[in-house]
């Protein structure tokens, strides 16, 4: 008998037929004698619709009330899933995050899990129930409802698996697992059998949004092995776990393209200490996430100056422009330009640590496709380049062919 945590995302519970399908899968595990904890998201579209309603009333709704509102999405799904299991003759009980013992800090709309005391979950399991827990939500110690940030049901599942010391954690979604590239863009993309936490994090950071980033960080920290698989078939998925020696045999695990970044350049910034600090402090105070940063010193035409280029998430571009405008007089730079038509193309793999010539091969491949490279950044297991968005898919296919076919 195993204790299994299964998480079903919004598309897997999109309607009552899909919820019945989830119940049937859960019932199969029960019939083998396993104990099952099910974590569910809101039915797809529900969270966005609730946010839309609040924004019809005001642009900046109160965050405590947003948590009160958004947590209702998952509460619909837990009850419907329990009802679907009852209809199959299975004992099942639904719990809110708070009832499941998920305690968070008080940062409404992006709370952090502080502790999980799943005593009630254990009791209900021992009484023969399937336990269905609302994902994405918890409560502070004094009972205020909180949510864990968009996509937070993944985190609920991983954290519960850790707290319950589950034997197995399965993340059910609408794709068969993690692929070497987005199969919609690269027809020859393959499902990856096993991937390390670090590769998964770099792939997610590089735009392959299979799972919430925080949930993978949490899994790495608490060594929770999990499987990403489809709720629409019985194919085995992708196992995500700590790196093993054989993983280094593969140089590149995957290729990804992030179309959601924009490039900002601050021209003619005086080359003296503190200028970059002022810029990035101001951006961070406005909660603007900066990814790649490149600076180039140029001493042309008198005073030493630098051109500073960085990327931000596309939706933050306007805000970033405003922040920089406000700093121009104080910092004395010449002008700011931006470019939204970029793509960030990355190759990821732990094998890069022990293989040489990977960057050379990447750049040669791009050159032979006539793709110009704007920015470059690297980590131990990733190389990213910024290129023209119009060439993004072609370049991605070429890299996939060079490293993975
Ligand atoms: N329903 C929430 C969202 O859409 C949480 C989740 O789906 O994981 O972000
Ligand atoms: Mg989701």
mmCIF file of C-alpha atoms and ligand atoms in Angstrom:
data_model
loop_
_atom_site.group_PDB
_atom_site.id
_atom_site.type_symbol
_atom_site.label_atom_id
_atom_site.label_comp_id
_atom_site.label_asym_id
_atom_site.label_seq_id
_atom_site.Cartn_x
_atom_site.Cartn_y
_atom_site.Cartn_z
ATOM 1 C CA UNK A 1 0.000 0.000 0.000
ATOM 2 C CA UNK A 2 1.389 3.357 -1.043
ATOM 3 C CA UNK A 3 0.435 6.895 -0.069
ATOM 4 C CA UNK A 4 0.049 8.883 -3.274
ATOM 5 C CA UNK A 5 -0.434 12.627 -3.760
ATOM 6 C CA UNK A 6 -2.038 13.465 -7.115
ATOM 7 C CA UNK A 7 -2.466 17.005 -8.356
ATOM 8 C CA UNK A 8 -4.904 17.832 -11.153
ATOM 9 C CA UNK A 9 -4.596 21.197 -12.913
ATOM 10 C CA UNK A 10 -7.381 23.374 -14.272
ATOM 11 C CA UNK A 11 -7.700 21.686 -17.666
ATOM 12 C CA UNK A 12 -7.890 18.254 -15.997
ATOM 13 C CA UNK A 13 -10.984 19.401 -14.045
ATOM 14 C CA UNK A 14 -12.355 21.765 -16.698
ATOM 15 C CA UNK A 15 -15.892 20.311 -16.646
ATOM 16 C CA UNK A 16 -17.904 17.637 -14.869
ATOM 17 C CA UNK A 17 -16.942 14.999 -17.445
ATOM 18 C CA UNK A 18 -13.246 15.652 -16.742
ATOM 19 C CA UNK A 19 -13.923 15.617 -12.991
ATOM 20 C CA UNK A 20 -15.580 12.205 -13.376
ATOM 21 C CA UNK A 21 -12.526 11.095 -15.305
ATOM 22 C CA UNK A 22 -10.311 12.210 -12.397
ATOM 23 C CA UNK A 23 -12.550 10.332 -9.965
ATOM 24 C CA UNK A 24 -12.255 7.156 -12.055
ATOM 25 C CA UNK A 25 -8.459 7.358 -12.030
ATOM 26 C CA UNK A 26 -8.387 7.959 -8.277
ATOM 27 C CA UNK A 27 -10.777 5.033 -7.743
ATOM 28 C CA UNK A 28 -8.412 2.711 -9.656
ATOM 29 C CA UNK A 29 -5.586 3.527 -7.249
ATOM 30 C CA UNK A 30 -7.916 3.038 -4.284
ATOM 31 C CA UNK A 31 -8.945 -0.362 -5.608
ATOM 32 C CA UNK A 32 -5.280 -1.405 -5.656
ATOM 33 C CA UNK A 33 -5.239 -0.537 -1.955
ATOM 34 C CA UNK A 34 -3.362 2.771 -2.161
ATOM 35 C CA UNK A 35 -4.212 5.804 -0.051
ATOM 36 C CA UNK A 36 -4.761 8.891 -2.209
ATOM 37 C CA UNK A 37 -4.617 12.610 -1.460
ATOM 38 C CA UNK A 38 -5.917 14.648 -4.387
ATOM 39 C CA UNK A 39 -4.981 18.312 -4.828
ATOM 40 C CA UNK A 40 -7.052 20.221 -7.372
ATOM 41 C CA UNK A 41 -6.920 23.592 -9.099
ATOM 42 C CA UNK A 42 -9.905 25.719 -9.993
ATOM 43 C CA UNK A 43 -11.684 24.627 -13.192
ATOM 44 C CA UNK A 44 -9.796 26.215 -16.097
ATOM 45 C CA UNK A 45 -10.683 29.860 -16.654
ATOM 46 C CA UNK A 46 -12.321 30.284 -13.250
ATOM 47 C CA UNK A 47 -9.448 32.101 -11.533
ATOM 48 C CA UNK A 48 -9.062 34.482 -14.484
ATOM 49 C CA UNK A 49 -12.814 35.125 -14.497
ATOM 50 C CA UNK A 50 -12.833 35.973 -10.783
ATOM 51 C CA UNK A 51 -9.891 38.350 -11.235
ATOM 52 C CA UNK A 52 -11.791 39.938 -14.123
ATOM 53 C CA UNK A 53 -14.859 40.523 -11.960
ATOM 54 C CA UNK A 54 -12.843 42.302 -9.279
ATOM 55 C CA UNK A 55 -11.103 44.445 -11.899
ATOM 56 C CA UNK A 56 -14.476 45.458 -13.334
ATOM 57 C CA UNK A 57 -15.007 47.183 -10.009
ATOM 58 C CA UNK A 58 -11.554 48.623 -9.406
ATOM 59 C CA UNK A 59 -8.074 48.452 -10.911
ATOM 60 C CA UNK A 60 -6.331 47.653 -7.646
ATOM 61 C CA UNK A 61 -8.589 45.480 -5.490
ATOM 62 C CA UNK A 62 -7.644 44.826 -1.879
ATOM 63 C CA UNK A 63 -5.384 41.781 -1.688
ATOM 64 C CA UNK A 64 -7.030 40.173 1.336
ATOM 65 C CA UNK A 65 -10.352 40.279 -0.467
ATOM 66 C CA UNK A 66 -8.747 38.865 -3.631
ATOM 67 C CA UNK A 67 -7.658 35.834 -1.625
ATOM 68 C CA UNK A 68 -11.166 35.477 -0.234
ATOM 69 C CA UNK A 69 -12.479 35.606 -3.801
ATOM 70 C CA UNK A 70 -9.917 33.439 -5.619
ATOM 71 C CA UNK A 71 -9.923 30.672 -3.027
ATOM 72 C CA UNK A 72 -13.555 29.965 -3.940
ATOM 73 C CA UNK A 73 -12.423 28.622 -7.337
ATOM 74 C CA UNK A 74 -10.597 25.661 -5.816
ATOM 75 C CA UNK A 75 -13.381 25.135 -3.288
ATOM 76 C CA UNK A 76 -15.822 24.416 -6.104
ATOM 77 C CA UNK A 77 -13.520 21.764 -7.516
ATOM 78 C CA UNK A 78 -12.829 19.926 -4.249
ATOM 79 C CA UNK A 79 -16.536 19.505 -3.520
ATOM 80 C CA UNK A 80 -17.334 18.400 -7.080
ATOM 81 C CA UNK A 81 -14.465 15.898 -7.016
ATOM 82 C CA UNK A 82 -15.658 14.456 -3.704
ATOM 83 C CA UNK A 83 -19.190 14.195 -5.117
ATOM 84 C CA UNK A 84 -17.832 12.412 -8.226
ATOM 85 C CA UNK A 85 -15.997 9.891 -6.023
ATOM 86 C CA UNK A 86 -19.144 9.312 -3.948
ATOM 87 C CA UNK A 87 -20.998 8.595 -7.191
ATOM 88 C CA UNK A 88 -18.466 5.794 -7.817
ATOM 89 C CA UNK A 89 -19.092 4.388 -4.352
ATOM 90 C CA UNK A 90 -15.790 5.679 -2.915
ATOM 91 C CA UNK A 91 -15.448 7.305 0.489
ATOM 92 C CA UNK A 92 -14.088 10.808 0.001
ATOM 93 C CA UNK A 93 -13.914 14.067 1.922
ATOM 94 C CA UNK A 94 -12.855 17.529 0.759
ATOM 95 C CA UNK A 95 -10.695 19.958 2.756
ATOM 96 C CA UNK A 96 -9.832 23.603 2.266
ATOM 97 C CA UNK A 97 -6.141 24.461 2.549
ATOM 98 C CA UNK A 98 -6.677 25.566 6.138
ATOM 99 C CA UNK A 99 -8.483 22.335 7.033
ATOM 100 C CA UNK A 100 -5.583 20.382 5.554
ATOM 101 C CA UNK A 101 -3.258 22.233 7.936
ATOM 102 C CA UNK A 102 -1.476 24.455 5.405
ATOM 103 C CA UNK A 103 -0.210 27.435 7.396
ATOM 104 C CA UNK A 104 1.211 30.429 5.526
ATOM 105 C CA UNK A 105 2.552 33.882 6.248
ATOM 106 C CA UNK A 106 0.229 36.855 5.730
ATOM 107 C CA UNK A 107 1.465 38.021 2.307
ATOM 108 C CA UNK A 108 -1.889 38.031 0.561
ATOM 109 C CA UNK A 109 -1.928 36.809 -3.097
ATOM 110 C CA UNK A 110 1.610 35.386 -2.838
ATOM 111 C CA UNK A 111 1.831 33.843 0.592
ATOM 112 C CA UNK A 112 4.638 31.479 1.593
ATOM 113 C CA UNK A 113 3.959 28.159 3.255
ATOM 114 C CA UNK A 114 5.380 28.164 6.766
ATOM 115 C CA UNK A 115 4.223 24.862 8.122
ATOM 116 C CA UNK A 116 1.917 21.959 7.361
ATOM 117 C CA UNK A 117 0.242 19.983 10.130
ATOM 118 C CA UNK A 118 -1.766 17.391 8.225
ATOM 119 C CA UNK A 119 -3.234 15.576 11.242
ATOM 120 C CA UNK A 120 -6.777 15.798 9.889
ATOM 121 C CA UNK A 121 -5.631 14.505 6.508
ATOM 122 C CA UNK A 122 -4.046 11.453 8.173
ATOM 123 C CA UNK A 123 -7.169 10.850 10.240
ATOM 124 C CA UNK A 124 -9.430 10.995 7.207
ATOM 125 C CA UNK A 125 -7.116 8.697 5.217
ATOM 126 C CA UNK A 126 -7.001 6.204 8.054
ATOM 127 C CA UNK A 127 -10.807 6.199 8.112
ATOM 128 C CA UNK A 128 -10.691 4.966 4.500
ATOM 129 C CA UNK A 129 -11.299 8.242 2.673
ATOM 130 C CA UNK A 130 -9.797 9.746 -0.406
ATOM 131 C CA UNK A 131 -8.822 13.223 0.813
ATOM 132 C CA UNK A 132 -9.315 16.066 -1.634
ATOM 133 C CA UNK A 133 -7.458 19.274 -0.821
ATOM 134 C CA UNK A 134 -7.986 22.699 -2.365
ATOM 135 C CA UNK A 135 -4.765 23.738 -4.092
ATOM 136 C CA UNK A 136 -3.345 27.286 -4.199
ATOM 137 C CA UNK A 137 -4.610 28.228 -0.735
ATOM 138 C CA UNK A 138 -3.724 28.173 2.935
ATOM 139 C CA UNK A 139 -4.418 30.268 5.987
ATOM 140 C CA UNK A 140 -2.398 32.324 8.417
ATOM 141 C CA UNK A 141 -2.083 31.181 12.000
ATOM 142 C CA UNK A 142 -4.994 33.437 12.938
ATOM 143 C CA UNK A 143 -7.218 32.039 10.226
ATOM 144 C CA UNK A 144 -6.955 34.554 7.379
ATOM 145 C CA UNK A 145 -7.348 32.851 3.987
ATOM 146 C CA UNK A 146 -4.315 33.296 1.727
ATOM 147 C CA UNK A 147 -3.299 32.182 -1.786
ATOM 148 C CA UNK A 148 0.130 31.063 -2.993
ATOM 149 C CA UNK A 149 0.532 32.935 -6.286
ATOM 150 C CA UNK A 150 -0.639 31.916 -9.765
ATOM 151 C CA UNK A 151 -0.131 28.246 -10.465
ATOM 152 C CA UNK A 152 0.134 27.677 -6.717
ATOM 153 C CA UNK A 153 -1.686 24.329 -6.703
ATOM 154 C CA UNK A 154 1.581 22.730 -7.822
ATOM 155 C CA UNK A 155 3.174 24.066 -4.650
ATOM 156 C CA UNK A 156 0.290 22.782 -2.510
ATOM 157 C CA UNK A 157 0.800 19.289 -3.926
ATOM 158 C CA UNK A 158 4.581 19.200 -3.557
ATOM 159 C CA UNK A 159 4.423 20.617 -0.030
ATOM 160 C CA UNK A 160 1.733 18.138 1.018
ATOM 161 C CA UNK A 161 3.739 15.266 -0.471
ATOM 162 C CA UNK A 162 6.716 16.383 1.638
ATOM 163 C CA UNK A 163 4.672 16.829 4.826
ATOM 164 C CA UNK A 164 2.840 13.512 4.411
ATOM 165 C CA UNK A 165 6.059 11.713 3.379
ATOM 166 C CA UNK A 166 4.143 10.397 0.389
ATOM 167 C CA UNK A 167 5.561 7.462 -1.558
ATOM 168 C CA UNK A 168 4.641 9.052 -4.866
ATOM 169 C CA UNK A 169 3.715 12.538 -6.095
ATOM 170 C CA UNK A 170 2.034 12.833 -9.489
ATOM 171 C CA UNK A 171 1.321 16.145 -11.196
ATOM 172 C CA UNK A 172 -1.442 15.581 -13.755
ATOM 173 C CA UNK A 173 -1.757 18.117 -16.538
ATOM 174 C CA UNK A 174 -2.832 18.329 -20.183
ATOM 175 C CA UNK A 175 0.566 17.362 -21.625
ATOM 176 C CA UNK A 176 2.326 13.989 -21.425
ATOM 177 C CA UNK A 177 5.305 15.329 -19.511
ATOM 178 C CA UNK A 178 8.276 17.618 -20.053
ATOM 179 C CA UNK A 179 9.471 17.707 -23.670
ATOM 180 C CA UNK A 180 12.847 18.453 -25.253
ATOM 181 C CA UNK A 181 11.076 21.474 -26.788
ATOM 182 C CA UNK A 182 7.514 22.716 -27.183
ATOM 183 C CA UNK A 183 6.015 20.029 -29.484
ATOM 184 C CA UNK A 184 3.718 22.599 -31.076
ATOM 185 C CA UNK A 185 6.784 24.467 -32.341
ATOM 186 C CA UNK A 186 9.205 21.562 -32.844
ATOM 187 C CA UNK A 187 7.521 18.501 -34.376
ATOM 188 C CA UNK A 188 10.479 16.243 -33.482
ATOM 189 C CA UNK A 189 10.390 17.131 -29.782
ATOM 190 C CA UNK A 190 10.450 14.070 -27.507
ATOM 191 C CA UNK A 191 9.184 13.422 -24.010
ATOM 192 C CA UNK A 192 12.013 13.423 -21.469
ATOM 193 C CA UNK A 193 12.006 10.361 -19.197
ATOM 194 C CA UNK A 194 13.986 11.910 -16.335
ATOM 195 C CA UNK A 195 15.084 15.455 -15.632
ATOM 196 C CA UNK A 196 16.916 17.023 -12.684
ATOM 197 C CA UNK A 197 15.395 19.745 -10.512
ATOM 198 C CA UNK A 198 17.968 22.248 -11.757
ATOM 199 C CA UNK A 199 17.245 21.523 -15.399
ATOM 200 C CA UNK A 200 13.522 21.772 -14.738
ATOM 201 C CA UNK A 201 14.051 25.133 -13.016
ATOM 202 C CA UNK A 202 16.133 26.456 -15.893
ATOM 203 C CA UNK A 203 13.588 25.190 -18.431
ATOM 204 C CA UNK A 204 10.779 26.871 -16.489
ATOM 205 C CA UNK A 205 12.800 30.068 -16.130
ATOM 206 C CA UNK A 206 13.464 29.875 -19.858
ATOM 207 C CA UNK A 207 9.780 29.943 -20.683
ATOM 208 C CA UNK A 208 8.622 26.300 -20.644
ATOM 209 C CA UNK A 209 5.754 26.760 -18.286
ATOM 210 C CA UNK A 210 4.978 23.202 -17.276
ATOM 211 C CA UNK A 211 4.987 23.968 -13.559
ATOM 212 C CA UNK A 212 5.120 26.819 -11.112
ATOM 213 C CA UNK A 213 8.774 27.665 -10.450
ATOM 214 C CA UNK A 214 8.383 27.927 -6.692
ATOM 215 C CA UNK A 215 6.981 24.430 -6.509
ATOM 216 C CA UNK A 216 10.068 22.980 -8.226
ATOM 217 C CA UNK A 217 12.348 24.940 -5.871
ATOM 218 C CA UNK A 218 10.397 23.532 -2.952
ATOM 219 C CA UNK A 219 10.658 19.988 -4.339
ATOM 220 C CA UNK A 220 14.418 20.386 -4.707
ATOM 221 C CA UNK A 221 14.799 21.727 -1.181
ATOM 222 C CA UNK A 222 12.822 18.869 0.371
ATOM 223 C CA UNK A 223 13.894 16.248 -2.174
ATOM 224 C CA UNK A 224 10.361 15.417 -3.317
ATOM 225 C CA UNK A 225 10.528 13.185 -6.396
ATOM 226 C CA UNK A 226 7.552 13.805 -8.653
ATOM 227 C CA UNK A 227 6.154 12.793 -12.005
ATOM 228 C CA UNK A 228 4.556 15.153 -14.523
ATOM 229 C CA UNK A 229 1.996 13.256 -16.621
ATOM 230 C CA UNK A 230 -1.257 13.583 -18.520
ATOM 231 C CA UNK A 231 -4.706 13.111 -16.992
ATOM 232 C CA UNK A 232 -6.064 12.343 -20.461
ATOM 233 C CA UNK A 233 -4.187 9.060 -21.065
ATOM 234 C CA UNK A 234 -2.150 6.406 -19.225
ATOM 235 C CA UNK A 235 1.268 7.175 -20.711
ATOM 236 C CA UNK A 236 4.160 7.356 -18.277
ATOM 237 C CA UNK A 237 5.286 10.961 -17.732
ATOM 238 C CA UNK A 238 8.543 12.694 -16.835
ATOM 239 C CA UNK A 239 10.217 11.981 -13.484
ATOM 240 C CA UNK A 240 11.741 15.053 -11.839
ATOM 241 C CA UNK A 241 14.404 14.286 -9.239
ATOM 242 C CA UNK A 242 17.877 14.991 -7.890
ATOM 243 C CA UNK A 243 20.631 14.822 -10.478
ATOM 244 C CA UNK A 244 22.251 11.417 -11.005
ATOM 245 C CA UNK A 245 25.631 10.643 -12.594
ATOM 246 C CA UNK A 246 24.131 9.281 -15.820
ATOM 247 C CA UNK A 247 22.212 12.518 -16.423
ATOM 248 C CA UNK A 248 25.491 14.215 -17.421
ATOM 249 C CA UNK A 249 25.816 11.903 -20.425
ATOM 250 C CA UNK A 250 23.292 14.035 -22.261
ATOM 251 C CA UNK A 251 24.756 17.451 -23.117
ATOM 252 C CA UNK A 252 21.507 19.264 -23.830
ATOM 253 C CA UNK A 253 18.273 18.140 -22.188
ATOM 254 C CA UNK A 254 16.014 20.667 -23.840
ATOM 255 C CA UNK A 255 15.595 23.827 -25.882
ATOM 256 C CA UNK A 256 13.164 26.545 -24.952
ATOM 257 C CA UNK A 257 11.933 29.822 -26.313
ATOM 258 C CA UNK A 258 10.615 32.594 -24.100
ATOM 259 C CA UNK A 259 8.505 35.071 -26.073
ATOM 260 C CA UNK A 260 7.442 36.971 -23.014
ATOM 261 C CA UNK A 261 10.455 39.239 -22.497
ATOM 262 C CA UNK A 262 11.280 42.703 -23.701
ATOM 263 C CA UNK A 263 14.679 44.372 -23.991
ATOM 264 C CA UNK A 264 15.440 47.771 -22.485
ATOM 265 C CA UNK A 265 18.611 49.780 -23.181
ATOM 266 C CA UNK A 266 19.754 52.797 -21.200
ATOM 267 C CA UNK A 267 22.158 54.729 -23.439
ATOM 268 C CA UNK A 268 24.982 56.937 -22.259
ATOM 269 C CA UNK A 269 24.839 56.192 -18.559
ATOM 270 C CA UNK A 270 27.758 57.933 -16.767
ATOM 271 C CA UNK A 271 30.368 55.285 -15.954
ATOM 272 C CA UNK A 272 30.644 55.936 -12.209
ATOM 273 C CA UNK A 273 29.815 53.805 -9.153
ATOM 274 C CA UNK A 274 26.178 53.607 -8.071
ATOM 275 C CA UNK A 275 24.353 54.250 -11.355
ATOM 276 C CA UNK A 276 23.419 50.599 -11.983
ATOM 277 C CA UNK A 277 22.507 50.236 -8.311
ATOM 278 C CA UNK A 278 20.074 53.174 -8.560
ATOM 279 C CA UNK A 279 18.416 51.748 -11.652
ATOM 280 C CA UNK A 280 17.959 48.209 -10.363
ATOM 281 C CA UNK A 281 16.880 49.359 -6.907
ATOM 282 C CA UNK A 282 14.172 51.501 -8.449
ATOM 283 C CA UNK A 283 13.026 48.637 -10.689
ATOM 284 C CA UNK A 284 12.923 46.196 -7.815
ATOM 285 C CA UNK A 285 10.963 48.629 -5.665
ATOM 286 C CA UNK A 286 8.348 48.614 -8.411
ATOM 287 C CA UNK A 287 8.369 44.793 -8.299
ATOM 288 C CA UNK A 288 9.788 44.559 -11.834
ATOM 289 C CA UNK A 289 11.632 41.328 -12.411
ATOM 290 C CA UNK A 290 14.878 41.722 -14.379
ATOM 291 C CA UNK A 291 16.361 38.716 -16.117
ATOM 292 C CA UNK A 292 19.396 39.195 -18.378
ATOM 293 C CA UNK A 293 21.735 42.149 -17.844
ATOM 294 C CA UNK A 294 24.538 43.283 -20.157
ATOM 295 C CA UNK A 295 26.682 46.397 -19.805
ATOM 296 C CA UNK A 296 29.154 47.779 -22.258
ATOM 297 C CA UNK A 297 31.640 50.545 -21.479
ATOM 298 C CA UNK A 298 32.269 52.995 -24.269
ATOM 299 C CA UNK A 299 34.570 55.944 -23.935
ATOM 300 C CA UNK A 300 33.684 57.479 -27.231
ATOM 301 C CA UNK A 301 33.164 61.214 -27.224
ATOM 302 C CA UNK A 302 34.598 62.470 -23.934
ATOM 303 C CA UNK A 303 33.048 61.391 -20.639
ATOM 304 C CA UNK A 304 33.175 57.673 -19.854
ATOM 305 C CA UNK A 305 29.711 56.253 -20.340
ATOM 306 C CA UNK A 306 28.089 52.850 -20.531
ATOM 307 C CA UNK A 307 25.156 51.388 -22.389
ATOM 308 C CA UNK A 308 23.149 49.159 -20.064
ATOM 309 C CA UNK A 309 20.809 46.572 -21.548
ATOM 310 C CA UNK A 310 18.476 44.258 -19.653
ATOM 311 C CA UNK A 311 15.315 42.253 -20.166
ATOM 312 C CA UNK A 312 12.036 42.416 -18.250
ATOM 313 C CA UNK A 313 8.742 40.538 -18.538
ATOM 314 C CA UNK A 314 6.737 42.067 -21.382
ATOM 315 C CA UNK A 315 3.788 43.126 -19.192
ATOM 316 C CA UNK A 316 6.243 45.134 -17.034
ATOM 317 C CA UNK A 317 7.757 47.084 -19.913
ATOM 318 C CA UNK A 318 5.527 50.151 -19.582
ATOM 319 C CA UNK A 319 6.116 50.316 -15.855
ATOM 320 C CA UNK A 320 9.883 49.977 -16.376
ATOM 321 C CA UNK A 321 9.802 52.844 -18.863
ATOM 322 C CA UNK A 322 8.038 55.077 -16.327
ATOM 323 C CA UNK A 323 10.538 54.210 -13.602
ATOM 324 C CA UNK A 324 13.487 55.040 -15.867
ATOM 325 C CA UNK A 325 11.916 58.290 -17.077
ATOM 326 C CA UNK A 326 11.719 59.376 -13.465
ATOM 327 C CA UNK A 327 15.459 58.735 -13.017
ATOM 328 C CA UNK A 328 16.812 60.453 -16.127
ATOM 329 C CA UNK A 329 17.512 63.857 -14.586
ATOM 330 C CA UNK A 330 19.091 62.369 -11.477
ATOM 331 C CA UNK A 331 21.295 59.805 -13.248
ATOM 332 C CA UNK A 332 22.131 61.799 -16.373
ATOM 333 C CA UNK A 333 21.789 59.168 -19.083
ATOM 334 C CA UNK A 334 21.040 60.104 -22.673
ATOM 335 C CA UNK A 335 17.979 58.041 -23.588
ATOM 336 C CA UNK A 336 16.095 54.793 -23.102
ATOM 337 C CA UNK A 337 14.976 52.515 -25.913
ATOM 338 C CA UNK A 338 13.084 49.258 -25.799
ATOM 339 C CA UNK A 339 12.334 46.328 -28.074
ATOM 340 C CA UNK A 340 9.408 43.970 -27.573
ATOM 341 C CA UNK A 341 10.043 41.876 -30.660
ATOM 342 C CA UNK A 342 12.624 39.617 -29.110
ATOM 343 C CA UNK A 343 12.768 35.977 -28.096
ATOM 344 C CA UNK A 344 15.014 34.432 -25.483
ATOM 345 C CA UNK A 345 16.255 31.109 -26.781
ATOM 346 C CA UNK A 346 17.957 28.730 -24.358
ATOM 347 C CA UNK A 347 19.586 25.346 -24.270
ATOM 348 C CA UNK A 348 19.627 23.568 -20.910
ATOM 349 C CA UNK A 349 21.465 20.489 -19.665
ATOM 350 C CA UNK A 350 23.589 19.356 -16.713
ATOM 351 C CA UNK A 351 25.902 17.698 -19.263
ATOM 352 C CA UNK A 352 27.249 21.163 -20.157
ATOM 353 C CA UNK A 353 29.314 21.040 -16.993
ATOM 354 C CA UNK A 354 31.454 18.235 -18.348
ATOM 355 C CA UNK A 355 31.311 18.807 -22.108
ATOM 356 C CA UNK A 356 33.128 21.601 -23.922
ATOM 357 C CA UNK A 357 32.328 23.426 -27.127
ATOM 358 C CA UNK A 358 28.606 23.678 -26.436
ATOM 359 C CA UNK A 359 28.427 27.460 -26.871
ATOM 360 C CA UNK A 360 30.514 27.300 -30.047
ATOM 361 C CA UNK A 361 28.159 24.718 -31.506
ATOM 362 C CA UNK A 362 25.106 26.752 -30.532
ATOM 363 C CA UNK A 363 26.431 29.976 -32.075
ATOM 364 C CA UNK A 364 27.611 28.186 -35.226
ATOM 365 C CA UNK A 365 24.172 26.659 -35.674
ATOM 366 C CA UNK A 366 22.522 30.060 -35.292
ATOM 367 C CA UNK A 367 25.004 31.657 -37.705
ATOM 368 C CA UNK A 368 24.269 29.083 -40.375
ATOM 369 C CA UNK A 369 20.572 29.972 -40.011
ATOM 370 C CA UNK A 370 21.378 33.647 -40.465
ATOM 371 C CA UNK A 371 20.229 34.443 -36.926
ATOM 372 C CA UNK A 372 21.823 37.449 -35.273
ATOM 373 C CA UNK A 373 22.543 37.226 -31.537
ATOM 374 C CA UNK A 374 21.643 40.249 -29.393
ATOM 375 C CA UNK A 375 22.439 39.353 -25.805
ATOM 376 C CA UNK A 376 24.084 36.272 -24.350
ATOM 377 C CA UNK A 377 23.899 34.950 -20.821
ATOM 378 C CA UNK A 378 25.031 31.704 -19.294
ATOM 379 C CA UNK A 379 24.745 29.662 -16.135
ATOM 380 C CA UNK A 380 26.520 26.414 -15.387
ATOM 381 C CA UNK A 381 23.788 24.432 -17.134
ATOM 382 C CA UNK A 382 22.196 26.939 -19.505
ATOM 383 C CA UNK A 383 23.111 29.199 -22.414
ATOM 384 C CA UNK A 384 20.569 31.835 -23.444
ATOM 385 C CA UNK A 385 20.602 34.241 -26.348
ATOM 386 C CA UNK A 386 18.252 37.051 -27.250
ATOM 387 C CA UNK A 387 17.296 37.046 -30.914
ATOM 388 C CA UNK A 388 14.738 38.590 -33.245
ATOM 389 C CA UNK A 389 11.314 37.173 -32.349
ATOM 390 C CA UNK A 390 10.486 36.599 -36.021
ATOM 391 C CA UNK A 391 13.333 34.060 -36.219
ATOM 392 C CA UNK A 392 12.567 32.428 -32.890
ATOM 393 C CA UNK A 393 10.847 29.262 -34.035
ATOM 394 C CA UNK A 394 13.204 28.600 -36.922
ATOM 395 C CA UNK A 395 16.211 29.057 -34.607
ATOM 396 C CA UNK A 396 14.667 26.786 -32.000
ATOM 397 C CA UNK A 397 14.127 24.037 -34.548
ATOM 398 C CA UNK A 398 17.718 24.371 -35.752
ATOM 399 C CA UNK A 399 19.113 24.025 -32.228
ATOM 400 C CA UNK A 400 16.853 21.054 -31.541
ATOM 401 C CA UNK A 401 18.155 19.409 -34.691
ATOM 402 C CA UNK A 402 21.787 20.153 -33.808
ATOM 403 C CA UNK A 403 21.673 18.896 -30.221
ATOM 404 C CA UNK A 404 18.722 16.560 -29.880
ATOM 405 C CA UNK A 405 17.942 14.769 -33.134
HETATM 406 N N1 LIG B 1 -6.211 28.443 -9.843
HETATM 407 C C1 LIG B 1 -4.947 29.046 -9.611
HETATM 408 C C2 LIG B 1 -4.444 29.715 -10.864
HETATM 409 O O1 LIG B 1 -5.086 29.683 -11.886
HETATM 410 C C3 LIG B 1 -3.939 28.087 -9.064
HETATM 411 C C4 LIG B 1 -3.565 26.943 -9.972
HETATM 412 O O2 LIG B 1 -4.232 26.673 -10.945
HETATM 413 O O3 LIG B 1 -2.574 26.286 -9.688
HETATM 414 O O4 LIG B 1 -3.395 30.296 -10.858
HETATM 415 MG MG1 LIG B 2 -1.949 25.438 -13.143
#
